[in-house]
mmCIF file of C-alpha atoms in Angstrom:
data_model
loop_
_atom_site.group_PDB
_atom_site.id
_atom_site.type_symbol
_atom_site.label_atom_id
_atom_site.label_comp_id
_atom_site.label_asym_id
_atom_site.label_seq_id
_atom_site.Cartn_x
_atom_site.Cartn_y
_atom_site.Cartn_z
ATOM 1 C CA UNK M 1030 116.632 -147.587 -21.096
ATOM 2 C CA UNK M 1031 118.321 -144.991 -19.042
ATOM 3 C CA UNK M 1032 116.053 -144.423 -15.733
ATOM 4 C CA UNK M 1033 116.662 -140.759 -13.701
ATOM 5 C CA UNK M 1034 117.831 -141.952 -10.091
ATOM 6 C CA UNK M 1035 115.152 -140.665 -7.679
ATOM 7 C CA UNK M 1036 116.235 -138.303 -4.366
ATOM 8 C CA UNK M 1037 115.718 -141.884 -2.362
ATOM 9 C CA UNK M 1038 118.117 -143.829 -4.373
ATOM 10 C CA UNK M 1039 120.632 -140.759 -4.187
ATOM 11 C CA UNK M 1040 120.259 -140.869 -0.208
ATOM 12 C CA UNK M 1041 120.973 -144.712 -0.187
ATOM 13 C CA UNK M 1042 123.987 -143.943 -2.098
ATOM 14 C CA UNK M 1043 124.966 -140.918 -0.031
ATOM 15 C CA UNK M 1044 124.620 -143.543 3.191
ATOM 16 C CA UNK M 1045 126.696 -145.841 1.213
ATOM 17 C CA UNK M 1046 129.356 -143.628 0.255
ATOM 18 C CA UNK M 1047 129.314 -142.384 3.790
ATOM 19 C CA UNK M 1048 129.530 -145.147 5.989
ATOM 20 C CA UNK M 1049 132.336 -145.871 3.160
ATOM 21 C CA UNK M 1050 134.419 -143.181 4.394
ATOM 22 C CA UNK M 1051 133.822 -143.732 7.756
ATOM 23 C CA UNK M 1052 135.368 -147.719 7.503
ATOM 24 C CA UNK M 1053 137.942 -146.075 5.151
ATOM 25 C CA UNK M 1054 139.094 -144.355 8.057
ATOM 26 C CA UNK M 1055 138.977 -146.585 10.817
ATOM 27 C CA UNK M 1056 141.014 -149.217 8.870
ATOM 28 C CA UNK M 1057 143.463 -146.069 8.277
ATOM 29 C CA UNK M 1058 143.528 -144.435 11.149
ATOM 30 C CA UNK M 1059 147.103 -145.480 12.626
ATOM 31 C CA UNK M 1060 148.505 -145.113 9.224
ATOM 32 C CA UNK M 1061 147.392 -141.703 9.189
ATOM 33 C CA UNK M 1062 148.507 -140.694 12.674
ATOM 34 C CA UNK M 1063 151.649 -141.940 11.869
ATOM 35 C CA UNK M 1064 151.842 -140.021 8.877
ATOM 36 C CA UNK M 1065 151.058 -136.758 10.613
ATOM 37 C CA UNK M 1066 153.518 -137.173 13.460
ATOM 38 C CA UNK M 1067 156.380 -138.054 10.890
ATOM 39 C CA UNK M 1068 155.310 -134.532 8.820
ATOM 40 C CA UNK M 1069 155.617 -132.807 12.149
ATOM 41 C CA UNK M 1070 158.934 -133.969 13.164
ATOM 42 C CA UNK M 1071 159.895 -133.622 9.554
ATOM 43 C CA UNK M 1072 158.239 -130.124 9.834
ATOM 44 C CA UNK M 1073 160.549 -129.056 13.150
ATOM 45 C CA UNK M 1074 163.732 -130.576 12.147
ATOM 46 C CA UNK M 1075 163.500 -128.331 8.582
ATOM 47 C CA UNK M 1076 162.900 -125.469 10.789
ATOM 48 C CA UNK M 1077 165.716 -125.929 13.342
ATOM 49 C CA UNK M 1078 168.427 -126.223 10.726
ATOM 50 C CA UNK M 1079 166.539 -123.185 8.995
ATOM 51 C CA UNK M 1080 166.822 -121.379 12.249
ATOM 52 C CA UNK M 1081 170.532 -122.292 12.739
ATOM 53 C CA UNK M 1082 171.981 -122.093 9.484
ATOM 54 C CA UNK M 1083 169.930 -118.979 8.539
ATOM 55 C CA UNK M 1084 172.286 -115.874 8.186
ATOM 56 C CA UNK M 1085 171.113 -114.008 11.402
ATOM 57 C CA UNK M 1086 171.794 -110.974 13.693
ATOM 58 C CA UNK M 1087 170.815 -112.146 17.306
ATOM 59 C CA UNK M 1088 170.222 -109.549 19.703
ATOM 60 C CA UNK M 1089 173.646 -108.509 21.350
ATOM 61 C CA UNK M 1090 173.762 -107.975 24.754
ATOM 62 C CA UNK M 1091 177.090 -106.660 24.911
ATOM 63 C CA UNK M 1092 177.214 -106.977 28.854
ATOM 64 C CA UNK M 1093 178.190 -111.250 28.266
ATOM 65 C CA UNK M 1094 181.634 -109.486 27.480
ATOM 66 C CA UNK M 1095 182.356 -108.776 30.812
ATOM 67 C CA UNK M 1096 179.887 -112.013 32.249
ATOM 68 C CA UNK M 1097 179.973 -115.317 29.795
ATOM 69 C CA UNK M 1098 182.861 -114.102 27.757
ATOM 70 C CA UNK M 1099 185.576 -113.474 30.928
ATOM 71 C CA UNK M 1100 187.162 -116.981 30.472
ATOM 72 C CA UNK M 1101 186.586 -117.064 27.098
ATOM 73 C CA UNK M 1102 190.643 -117.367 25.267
ATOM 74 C CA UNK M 1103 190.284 -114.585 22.343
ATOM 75 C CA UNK M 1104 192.208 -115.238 19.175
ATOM 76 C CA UNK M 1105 194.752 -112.628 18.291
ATOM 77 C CA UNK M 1106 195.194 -110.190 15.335
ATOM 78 C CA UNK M 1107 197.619 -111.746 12.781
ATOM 79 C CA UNK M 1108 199.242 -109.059 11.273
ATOM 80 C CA UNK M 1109 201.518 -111.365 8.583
ATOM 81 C CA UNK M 1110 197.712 -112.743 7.568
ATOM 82 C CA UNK M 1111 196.712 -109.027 6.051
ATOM 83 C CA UNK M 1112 197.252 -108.995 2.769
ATOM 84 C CA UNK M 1113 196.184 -106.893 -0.267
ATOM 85 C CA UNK M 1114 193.920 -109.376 -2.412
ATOM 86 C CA UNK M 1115 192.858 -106.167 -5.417
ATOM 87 C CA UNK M 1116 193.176 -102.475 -6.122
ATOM 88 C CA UNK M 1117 191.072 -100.796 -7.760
ATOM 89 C CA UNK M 1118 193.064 -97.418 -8.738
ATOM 90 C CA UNK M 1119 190.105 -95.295 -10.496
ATOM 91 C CA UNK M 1120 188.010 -95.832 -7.305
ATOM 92 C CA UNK M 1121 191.063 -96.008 -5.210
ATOM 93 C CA UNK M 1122 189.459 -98.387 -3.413
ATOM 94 C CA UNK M 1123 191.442 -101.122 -1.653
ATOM 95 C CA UNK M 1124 190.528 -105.243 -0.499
ATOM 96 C CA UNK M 1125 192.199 -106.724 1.832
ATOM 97 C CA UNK M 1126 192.082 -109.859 3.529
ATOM 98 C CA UNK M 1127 193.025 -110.537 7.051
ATOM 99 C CA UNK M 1128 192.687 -112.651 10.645
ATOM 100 C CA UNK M 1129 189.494 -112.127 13.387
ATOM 101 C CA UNK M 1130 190.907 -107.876 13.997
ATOM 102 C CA UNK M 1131 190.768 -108.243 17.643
ATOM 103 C CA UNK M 1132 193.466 -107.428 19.924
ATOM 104 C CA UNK M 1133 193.728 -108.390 23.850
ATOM 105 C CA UNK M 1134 190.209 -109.545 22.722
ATOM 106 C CA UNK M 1135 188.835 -105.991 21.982
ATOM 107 C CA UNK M 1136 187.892 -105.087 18.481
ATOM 108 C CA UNK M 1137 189.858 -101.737 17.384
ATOM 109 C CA UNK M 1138 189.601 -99.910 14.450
ATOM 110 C CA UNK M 1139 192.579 -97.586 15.431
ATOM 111 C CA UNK M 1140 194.792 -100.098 15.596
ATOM 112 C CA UNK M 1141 193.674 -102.560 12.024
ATOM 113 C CA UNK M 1142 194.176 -98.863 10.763
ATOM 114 C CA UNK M 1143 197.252 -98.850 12.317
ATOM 115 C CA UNK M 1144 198.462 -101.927 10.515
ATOM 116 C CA UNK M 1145 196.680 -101.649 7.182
ATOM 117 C CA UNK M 1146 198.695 -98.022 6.786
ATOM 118 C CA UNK M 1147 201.868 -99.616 7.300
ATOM 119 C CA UNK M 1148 201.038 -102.471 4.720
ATOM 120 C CA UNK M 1149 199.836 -100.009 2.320
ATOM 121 C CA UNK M 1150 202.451 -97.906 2.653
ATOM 122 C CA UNK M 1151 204.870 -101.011 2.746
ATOM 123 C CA UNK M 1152 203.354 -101.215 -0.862
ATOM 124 C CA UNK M 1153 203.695 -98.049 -1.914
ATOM 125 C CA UNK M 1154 199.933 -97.509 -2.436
ATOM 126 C CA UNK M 1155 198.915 -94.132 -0.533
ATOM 127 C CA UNK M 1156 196.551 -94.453 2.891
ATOM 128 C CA UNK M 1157 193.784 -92.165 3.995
ATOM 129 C CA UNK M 1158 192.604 -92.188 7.673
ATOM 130 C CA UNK M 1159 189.154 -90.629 6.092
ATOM 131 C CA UNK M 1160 188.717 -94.061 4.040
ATOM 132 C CA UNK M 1161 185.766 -95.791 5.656
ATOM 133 C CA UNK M 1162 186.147 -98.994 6.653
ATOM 134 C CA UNK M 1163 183.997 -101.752 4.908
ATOM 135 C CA UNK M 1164 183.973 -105.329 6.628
ATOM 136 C CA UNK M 1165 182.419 -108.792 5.588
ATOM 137 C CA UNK M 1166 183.005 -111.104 8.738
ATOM 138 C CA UNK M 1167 182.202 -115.517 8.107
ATOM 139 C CA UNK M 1168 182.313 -115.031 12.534
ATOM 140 C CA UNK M 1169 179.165 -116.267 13.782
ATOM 141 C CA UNK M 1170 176.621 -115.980 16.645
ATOM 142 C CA UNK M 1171 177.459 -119.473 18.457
ATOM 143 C CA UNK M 1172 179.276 -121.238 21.449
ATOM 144 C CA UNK M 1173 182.607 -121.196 19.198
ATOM 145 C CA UNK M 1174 183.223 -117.754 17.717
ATOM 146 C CA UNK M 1175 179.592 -115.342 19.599
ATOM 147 C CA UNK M 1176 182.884 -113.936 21.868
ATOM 148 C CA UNK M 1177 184.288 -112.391 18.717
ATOM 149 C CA UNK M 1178 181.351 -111.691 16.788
ATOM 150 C CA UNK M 1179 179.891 -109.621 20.200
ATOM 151 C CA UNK M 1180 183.190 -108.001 20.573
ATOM 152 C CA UNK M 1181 183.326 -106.911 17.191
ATOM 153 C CA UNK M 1182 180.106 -105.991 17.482
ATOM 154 C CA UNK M 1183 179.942 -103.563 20.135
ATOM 155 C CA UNK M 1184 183.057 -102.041 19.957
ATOM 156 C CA UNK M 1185 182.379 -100.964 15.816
ATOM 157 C CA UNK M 1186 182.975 -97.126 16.060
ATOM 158 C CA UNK M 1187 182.392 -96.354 12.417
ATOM 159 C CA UNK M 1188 183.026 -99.734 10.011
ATOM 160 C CA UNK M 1189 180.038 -101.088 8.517
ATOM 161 C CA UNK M 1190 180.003 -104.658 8.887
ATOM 162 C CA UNK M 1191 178.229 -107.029 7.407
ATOM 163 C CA UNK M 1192 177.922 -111.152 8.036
ATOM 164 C CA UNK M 1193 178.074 -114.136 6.072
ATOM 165 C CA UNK M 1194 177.836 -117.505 7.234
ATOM 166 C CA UNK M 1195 180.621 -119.781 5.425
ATOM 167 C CA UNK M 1196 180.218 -123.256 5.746
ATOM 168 C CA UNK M 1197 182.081 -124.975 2.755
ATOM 169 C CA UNK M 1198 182.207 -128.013 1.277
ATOM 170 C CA UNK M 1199 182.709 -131.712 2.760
ATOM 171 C CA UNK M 1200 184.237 -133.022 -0.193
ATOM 172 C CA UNK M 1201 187.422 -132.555 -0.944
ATOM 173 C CA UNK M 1202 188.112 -131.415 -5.540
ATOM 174 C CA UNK M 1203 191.493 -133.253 -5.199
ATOM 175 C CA UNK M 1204 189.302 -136.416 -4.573
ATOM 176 C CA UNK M 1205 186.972 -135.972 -7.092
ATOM 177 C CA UNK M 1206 186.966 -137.420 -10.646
ATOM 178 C CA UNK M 1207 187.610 -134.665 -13.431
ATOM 179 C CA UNK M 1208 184.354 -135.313 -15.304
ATOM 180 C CA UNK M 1209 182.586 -135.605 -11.985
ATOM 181 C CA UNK M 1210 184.045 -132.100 -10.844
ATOM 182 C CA UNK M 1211 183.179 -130.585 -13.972
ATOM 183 C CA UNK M 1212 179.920 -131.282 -13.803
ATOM 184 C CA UNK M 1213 179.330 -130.534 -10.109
ATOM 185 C CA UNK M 1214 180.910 -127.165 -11.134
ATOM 186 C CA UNK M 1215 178.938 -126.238 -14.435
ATOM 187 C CA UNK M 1216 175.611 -127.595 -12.345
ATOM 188 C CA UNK M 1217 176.386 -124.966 -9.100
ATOM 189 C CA UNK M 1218 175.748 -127.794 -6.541
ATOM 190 C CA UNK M 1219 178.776 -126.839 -4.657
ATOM 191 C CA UNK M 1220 177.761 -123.118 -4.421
ATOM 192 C CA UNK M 1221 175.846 -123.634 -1.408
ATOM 193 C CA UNK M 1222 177.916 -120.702 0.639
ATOM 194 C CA UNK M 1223 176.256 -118.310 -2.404
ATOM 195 C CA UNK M 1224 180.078 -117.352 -3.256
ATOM 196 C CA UNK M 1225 178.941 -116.558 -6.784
ATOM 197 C CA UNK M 1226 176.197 -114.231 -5.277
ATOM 198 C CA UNK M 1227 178.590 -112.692 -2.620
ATOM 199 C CA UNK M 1228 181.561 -112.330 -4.646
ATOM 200 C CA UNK M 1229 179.466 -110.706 -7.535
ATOM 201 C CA UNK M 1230 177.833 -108.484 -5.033
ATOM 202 C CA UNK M 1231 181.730 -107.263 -3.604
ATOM 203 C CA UNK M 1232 182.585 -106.957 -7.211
ATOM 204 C CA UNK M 1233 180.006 -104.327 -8.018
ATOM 205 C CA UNK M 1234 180.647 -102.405 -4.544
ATOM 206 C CA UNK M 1235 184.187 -102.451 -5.525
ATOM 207 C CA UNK M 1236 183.560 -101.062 -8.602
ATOM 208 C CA UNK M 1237 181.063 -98.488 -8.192
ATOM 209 C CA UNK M 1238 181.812 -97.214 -4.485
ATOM 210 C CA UNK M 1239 184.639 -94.751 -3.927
ATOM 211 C CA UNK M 1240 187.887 -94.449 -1.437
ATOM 212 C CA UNK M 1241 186.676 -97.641 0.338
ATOM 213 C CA UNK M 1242 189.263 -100.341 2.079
ATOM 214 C CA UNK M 1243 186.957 -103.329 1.924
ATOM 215 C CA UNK M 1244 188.263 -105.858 4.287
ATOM 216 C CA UNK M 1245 187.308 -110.124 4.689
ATOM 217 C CA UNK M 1246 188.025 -111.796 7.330
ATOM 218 C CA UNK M 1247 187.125 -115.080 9.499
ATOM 219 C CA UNK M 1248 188.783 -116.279 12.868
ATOM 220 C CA UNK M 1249 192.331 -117.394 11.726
ATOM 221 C CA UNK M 1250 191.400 -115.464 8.499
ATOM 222 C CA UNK M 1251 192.800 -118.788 6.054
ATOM 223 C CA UNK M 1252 189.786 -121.449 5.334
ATOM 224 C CA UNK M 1253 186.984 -119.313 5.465
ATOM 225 C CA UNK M 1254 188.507 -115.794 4.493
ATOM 226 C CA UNK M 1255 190.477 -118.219 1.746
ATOM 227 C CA UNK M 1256 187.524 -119.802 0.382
ATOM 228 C CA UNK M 1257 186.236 -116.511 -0.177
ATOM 229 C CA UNK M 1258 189.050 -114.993 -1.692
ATOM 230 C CA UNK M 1259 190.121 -117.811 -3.805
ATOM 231 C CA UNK M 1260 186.261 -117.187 -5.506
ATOM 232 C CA UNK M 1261 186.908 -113.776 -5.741
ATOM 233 C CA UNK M 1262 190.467 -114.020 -7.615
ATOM 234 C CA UNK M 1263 188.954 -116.937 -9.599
ATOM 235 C CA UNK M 1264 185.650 -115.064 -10.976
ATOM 236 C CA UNK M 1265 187.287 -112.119 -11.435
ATOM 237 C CA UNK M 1266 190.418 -111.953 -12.017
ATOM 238 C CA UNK M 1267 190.494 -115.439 -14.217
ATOM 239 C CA UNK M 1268 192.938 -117.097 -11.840
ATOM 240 C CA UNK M 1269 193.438 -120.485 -11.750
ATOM 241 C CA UNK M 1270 192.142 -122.972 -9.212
ATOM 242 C CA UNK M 1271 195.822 -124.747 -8.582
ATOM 243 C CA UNK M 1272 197.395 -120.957 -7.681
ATOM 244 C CA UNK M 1273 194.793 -119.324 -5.361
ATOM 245 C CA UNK M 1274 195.075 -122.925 -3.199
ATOM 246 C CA UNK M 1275 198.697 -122.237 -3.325
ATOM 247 C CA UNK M 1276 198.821 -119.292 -2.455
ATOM 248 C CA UNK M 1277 196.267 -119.669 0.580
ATOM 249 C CA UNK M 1278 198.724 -122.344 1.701
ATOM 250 C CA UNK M 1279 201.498 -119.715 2.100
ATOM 251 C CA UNK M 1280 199.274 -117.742 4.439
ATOM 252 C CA UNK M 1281 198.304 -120.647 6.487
ATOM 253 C CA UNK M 1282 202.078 -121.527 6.623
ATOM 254 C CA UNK M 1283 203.135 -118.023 7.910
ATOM 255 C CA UNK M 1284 204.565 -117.111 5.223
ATOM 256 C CA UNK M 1285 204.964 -112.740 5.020
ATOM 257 C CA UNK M 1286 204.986 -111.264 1.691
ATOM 258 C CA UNK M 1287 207.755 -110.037 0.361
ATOM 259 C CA UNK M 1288 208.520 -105.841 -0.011
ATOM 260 C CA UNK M 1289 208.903 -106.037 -3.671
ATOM 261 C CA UNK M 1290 210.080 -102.066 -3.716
ATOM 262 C CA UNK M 1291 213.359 -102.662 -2.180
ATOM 263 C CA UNK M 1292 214.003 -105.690 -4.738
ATOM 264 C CA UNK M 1293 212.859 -103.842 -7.486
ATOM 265 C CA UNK M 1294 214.731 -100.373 -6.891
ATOM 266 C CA UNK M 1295 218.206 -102.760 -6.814
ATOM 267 C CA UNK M 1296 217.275 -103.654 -10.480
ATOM 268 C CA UNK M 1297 216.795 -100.485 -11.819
ATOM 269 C CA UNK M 1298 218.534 -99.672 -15.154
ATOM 270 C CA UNK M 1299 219.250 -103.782 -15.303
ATOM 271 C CA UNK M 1300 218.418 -105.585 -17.638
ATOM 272 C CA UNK M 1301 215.770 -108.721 -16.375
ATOM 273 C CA UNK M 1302 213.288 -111.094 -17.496
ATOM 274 C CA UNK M 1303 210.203 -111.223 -16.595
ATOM 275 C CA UNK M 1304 207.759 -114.037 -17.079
ATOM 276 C CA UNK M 1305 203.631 -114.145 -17.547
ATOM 277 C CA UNK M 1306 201.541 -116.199 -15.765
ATOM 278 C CA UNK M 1307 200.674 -117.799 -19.205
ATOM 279 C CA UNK M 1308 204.292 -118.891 -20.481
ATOM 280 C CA UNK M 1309 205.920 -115.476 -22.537
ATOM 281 C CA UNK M 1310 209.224 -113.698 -21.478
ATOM 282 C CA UNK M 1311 210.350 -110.584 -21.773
ATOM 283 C CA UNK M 1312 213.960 -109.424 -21.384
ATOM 284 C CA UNK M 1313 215.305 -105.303 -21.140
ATOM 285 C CA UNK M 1314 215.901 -102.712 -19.003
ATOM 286 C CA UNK M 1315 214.099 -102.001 -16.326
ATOM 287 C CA UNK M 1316 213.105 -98.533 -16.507
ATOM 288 C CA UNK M 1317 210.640 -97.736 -13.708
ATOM 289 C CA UNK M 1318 207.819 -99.425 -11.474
ATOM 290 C CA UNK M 1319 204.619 -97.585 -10.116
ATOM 291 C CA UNK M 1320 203.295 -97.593 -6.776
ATOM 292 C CA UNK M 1321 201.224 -100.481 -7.876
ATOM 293 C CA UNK M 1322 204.227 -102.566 -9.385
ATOM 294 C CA UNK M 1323 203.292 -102.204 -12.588
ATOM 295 C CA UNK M 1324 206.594 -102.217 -14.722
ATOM 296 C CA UNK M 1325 207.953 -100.636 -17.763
ATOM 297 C CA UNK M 1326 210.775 -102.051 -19.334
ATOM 298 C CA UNK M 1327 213.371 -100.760 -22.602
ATOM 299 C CA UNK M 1328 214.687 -102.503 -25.212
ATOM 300 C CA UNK M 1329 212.034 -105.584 -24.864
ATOM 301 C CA UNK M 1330 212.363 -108.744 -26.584
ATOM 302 C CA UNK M 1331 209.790 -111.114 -26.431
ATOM 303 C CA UNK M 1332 210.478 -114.747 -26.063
ATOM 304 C CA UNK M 1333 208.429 -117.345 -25.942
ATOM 305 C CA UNK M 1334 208.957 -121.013 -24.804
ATOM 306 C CA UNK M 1335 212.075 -120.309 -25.505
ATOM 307 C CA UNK M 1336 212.334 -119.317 -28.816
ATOM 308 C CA UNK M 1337 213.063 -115.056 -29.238
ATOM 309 C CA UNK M 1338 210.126 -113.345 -31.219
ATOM 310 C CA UNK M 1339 211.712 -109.661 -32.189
ATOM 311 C CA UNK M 1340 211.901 -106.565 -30.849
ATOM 312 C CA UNK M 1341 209.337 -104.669 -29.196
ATOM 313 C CA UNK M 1342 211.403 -101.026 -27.645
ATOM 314 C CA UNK M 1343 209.496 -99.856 -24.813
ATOM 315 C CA UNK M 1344 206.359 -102.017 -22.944
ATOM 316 C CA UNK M 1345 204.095 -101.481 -19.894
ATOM 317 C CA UNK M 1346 203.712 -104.913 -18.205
ATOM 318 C CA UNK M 1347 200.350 -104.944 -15.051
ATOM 319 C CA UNK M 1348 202.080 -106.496 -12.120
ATOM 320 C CA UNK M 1349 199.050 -108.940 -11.651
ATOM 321 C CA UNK M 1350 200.104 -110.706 -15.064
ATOM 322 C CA UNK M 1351 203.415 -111.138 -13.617
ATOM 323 C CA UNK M 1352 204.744 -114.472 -12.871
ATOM 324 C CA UNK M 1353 208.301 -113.712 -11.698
ATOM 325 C CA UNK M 1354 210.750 -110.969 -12.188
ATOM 326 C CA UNK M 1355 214.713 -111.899 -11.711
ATOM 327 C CA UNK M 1356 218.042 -110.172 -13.561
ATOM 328 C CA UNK M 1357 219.183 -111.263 -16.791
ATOM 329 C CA UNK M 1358 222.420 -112.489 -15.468
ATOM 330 C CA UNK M 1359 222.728 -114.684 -18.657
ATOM 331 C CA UNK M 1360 222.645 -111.309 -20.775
ATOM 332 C CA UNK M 1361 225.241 -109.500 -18.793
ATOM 333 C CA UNK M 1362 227.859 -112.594 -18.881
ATOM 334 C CA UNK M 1363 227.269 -112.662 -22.420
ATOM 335 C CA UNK M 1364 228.123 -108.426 -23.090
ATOM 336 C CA UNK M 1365 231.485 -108.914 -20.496
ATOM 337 C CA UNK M 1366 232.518 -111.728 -22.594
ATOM 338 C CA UNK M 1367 232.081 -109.865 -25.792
ATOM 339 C CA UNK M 1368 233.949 -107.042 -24.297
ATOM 340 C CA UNK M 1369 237.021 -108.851 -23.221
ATOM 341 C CA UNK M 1370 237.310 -110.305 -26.845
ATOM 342 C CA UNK M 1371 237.318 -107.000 -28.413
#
């Protein structure tokens, strides 16, 4: 028969339960101070690296230039590492990437105008001294690079700068698996420099702003301003993984760009091929380039792997589909050799 415990009977088991606790604890009690000193140190080693690898302006005291910073060796403006990465023409807005823009270890805007003019101009794309300046710096606040990033800094006259910390990867794609790579891709593990974020976030600035020279840049302005770029060419403008490494190589090589203008205004009126990055040809005159090496070309004929497809009269080929341009040399033999018959 169920019997109703009495208040006495529930303090003997509140004693019981009690002194419970109280042995419960004693036999614990190292266990558990050793548990709370390992959540501590647990707790202040999150928060350094939080601290440290948090994207951060410190306060700038821009008197170290002339104090810590005096025996500091300042990298040097590179000018053969500015290069045009995208144009937008109905913005007429221009990105460039380039090498830390300091120069006897003095940021100056005058003078990365100076040689952003002559590489636009170089180009044939027109240059505005009124277009602001709009900078994303991967320099950072520490014992390597806080020179630069101070110098940059406090010299800014009218840039806006912004800064993102770059830190990369540790693996190495080439020495991945393909099915492991793949999958490390699709998942977004190795996005842990946001480049998806960023590179979206530049892609809608550079799409809605207006007569804006966006510029990237790091310290040598290749691993970190390449990483970068190679995202940005990759998500949006669909190029592959193999030619954006390439093509960072060149720059770390020294390699200058070519003029194409000069090249292209000796083949004028010739005929040429030109090949796509994704295998066609086309072969006719060349009738005239725009300032943004786009090309129109007479008398096409479209070939492809080879193997001639017709006709097409007059096309309009976007320089950034371009794989190569050369003269039809093989055409021209051919038309002498049917002359001299006749």
């Amino acid at each position: 028969m169920w019997n109703q415990l009495q208040d006495t009977e529930n303090a003997d088991v509140a004693n019981s339960s009690g002194s419970g606790i109280i042995k419960g604890f004693r036999k614990y009690k190292s266990f558990i101070y050793i548990l709370l000193i390992i959540l501590v140190v647990f707790g202040l080693f999150i928060s350094y690296y939080e601290l440290n690898d948090k994207q951060v302006d410190f306060e700038l005291d821009c008197n170290d230039l002339n104090e810590k910073c005096m025996s500091y060796k300042y990298p040097e403006f590179k000018p053969h590492r500015l290069r045009i990465v995208d144009v937008n023409t109905e913005n007429n807005n221009i990105f460039l990437r380039s090498s830390v823009p300091l120069f006897n270890g003095i940021f100056s805007e005058d003078l990365l105008r100076k040689h952003i003019k002559t590489l636009l101009e170089n180009s044939n794309i027109n240059y505005d001294d009124n277009m602001p300046l709009y900078i994303i710096s991967f320099l950072r606040n520490d014992s390597k690079e806080g020179c630069c990033y101070t110098s940059q800094r406090c010299y800014v006259k009218d840039a806006n700068i912004v800064n993102y910390v770059i830190l990369g990867h540790s693996e190495d794609p080439y020495d991945v698996d393909k099915k492991t790579l793949e999958k490390e891709l699709v998942s977004l593990n190795w996005d842990t420099d946001k480049l998806l974020e960023r590179v979206d976030d530049l892609k809608n600035k550079f799409n809605s702003m207006k007569n804006t020279i966006f510029i990237v840049h790091c310290r040598r302005g290749r691993d970190r301003t390449g990483e970068f770029v190679a995202a940005y060419r990759m998500i949006s403008k669909k190029i592959d993984f193999d030619t954006v490494v390439k093509s960072n190589e060149e720059i770390g090589k020294g390699i200058a760009p070519l003029n194409p203008k000069p090249f292209l205004n000796s083949l004028a009126g010739n005929r040429v091929i030109i090949k796509l990055k994704w295998g066609m040809e086309y072969k006719g005159n060349l009738k005239s380039f725009d300032a943004y090496m786009n090309i129109r070309l007479t008398n096409a004929e479209e070939w492809i792997h080879g193997e001639y497809k017709g006709t097409l009269g007059e096309i309009f080929l976007r320089c950034n589909n371009i794989l190569y341009i050369r003269e039809d040399n093989e055409t021209e033999k051919a038309q002498k050799e049917e002359n001299v018959e006749k």
